[in-house]
Short mmCIF file of C-alpha atoms in Angstrom, two decimals:
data_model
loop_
_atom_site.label_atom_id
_atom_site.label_comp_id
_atom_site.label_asym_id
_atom_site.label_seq_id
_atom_site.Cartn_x
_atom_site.Cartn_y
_atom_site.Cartn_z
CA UNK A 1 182.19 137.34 113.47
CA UNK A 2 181.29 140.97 115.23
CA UNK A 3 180.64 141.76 118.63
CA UNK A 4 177.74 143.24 119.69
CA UNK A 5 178.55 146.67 122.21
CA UNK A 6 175.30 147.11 124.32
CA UNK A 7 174.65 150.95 125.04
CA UNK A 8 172.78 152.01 127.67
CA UNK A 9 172.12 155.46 129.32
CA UNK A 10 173.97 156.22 131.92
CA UNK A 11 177.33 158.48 132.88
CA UNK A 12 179.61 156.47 131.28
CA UNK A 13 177.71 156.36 128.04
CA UNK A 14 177.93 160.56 127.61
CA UNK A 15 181.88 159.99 128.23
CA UNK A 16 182.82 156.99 126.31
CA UNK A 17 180.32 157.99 123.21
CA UNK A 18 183.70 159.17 121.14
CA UNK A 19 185.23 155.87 121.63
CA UNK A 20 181.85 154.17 120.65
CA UNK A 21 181.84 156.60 117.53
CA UNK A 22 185.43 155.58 116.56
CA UNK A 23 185.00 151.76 116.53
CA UNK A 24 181.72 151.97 115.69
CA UNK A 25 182.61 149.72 112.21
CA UNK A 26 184.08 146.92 113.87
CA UNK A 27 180.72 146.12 115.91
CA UNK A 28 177.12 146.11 115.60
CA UNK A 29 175.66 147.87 118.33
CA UNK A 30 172.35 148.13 119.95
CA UNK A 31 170.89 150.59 122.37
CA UNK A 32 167.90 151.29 124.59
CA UNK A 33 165.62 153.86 123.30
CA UNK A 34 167.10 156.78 125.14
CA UNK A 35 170.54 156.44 123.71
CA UNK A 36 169.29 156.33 120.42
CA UNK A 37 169.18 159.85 119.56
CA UNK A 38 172.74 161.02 121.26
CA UNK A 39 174.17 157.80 119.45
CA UNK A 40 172.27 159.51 115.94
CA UNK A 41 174.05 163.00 116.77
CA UNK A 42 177.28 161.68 116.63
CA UNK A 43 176.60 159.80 113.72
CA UNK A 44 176.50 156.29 115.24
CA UNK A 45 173.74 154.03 113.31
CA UNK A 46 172.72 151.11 115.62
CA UNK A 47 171.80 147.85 114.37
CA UNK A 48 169.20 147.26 116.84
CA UNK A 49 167.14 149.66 119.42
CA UNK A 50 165.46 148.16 122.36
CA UNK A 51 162.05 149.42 123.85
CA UNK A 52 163.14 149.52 127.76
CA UNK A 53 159.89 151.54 128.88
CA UNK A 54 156.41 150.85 127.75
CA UNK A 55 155.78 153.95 129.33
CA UNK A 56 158.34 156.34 127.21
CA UNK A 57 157.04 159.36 125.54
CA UNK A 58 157.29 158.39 122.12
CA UNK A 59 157.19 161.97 120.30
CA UNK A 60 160.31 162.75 122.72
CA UNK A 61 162.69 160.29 122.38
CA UNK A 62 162.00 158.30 119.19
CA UNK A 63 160.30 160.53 116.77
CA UNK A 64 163.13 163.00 115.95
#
């Protein structure tokens, strides 16, 4: 019965990550990697993160 918001990094993402924050309990949301730890600093807990580069330095964008 939820919708799923797809995140993604990109411009739009940085300006619209308040609005994500706010109705963040009314839908499960999943992200690429690299979103993962701005979504974290605002406090947003996604359901589901996505590997989008097998090439992605690990101990920079996952590990904190």
């Amino acid at each position: 019965g939820k919708t799923l918001l797809c995140c993604a990094f990109a411009p739009s993402f940085e300006r619209d990550i308040n609005i994500i924050a706010e109705y963040q309990n009314n839908v499960d949301i999943a992200c690429v990697d690299k979103c993962l730890g701005p979504l974290l600093d605002h406090g947003i807990k996604p359901k589901y993160v996505f590997l989008a580069d097998a090439g992605i330095d690990f101990d920079r964008w996952c590990l904190p």
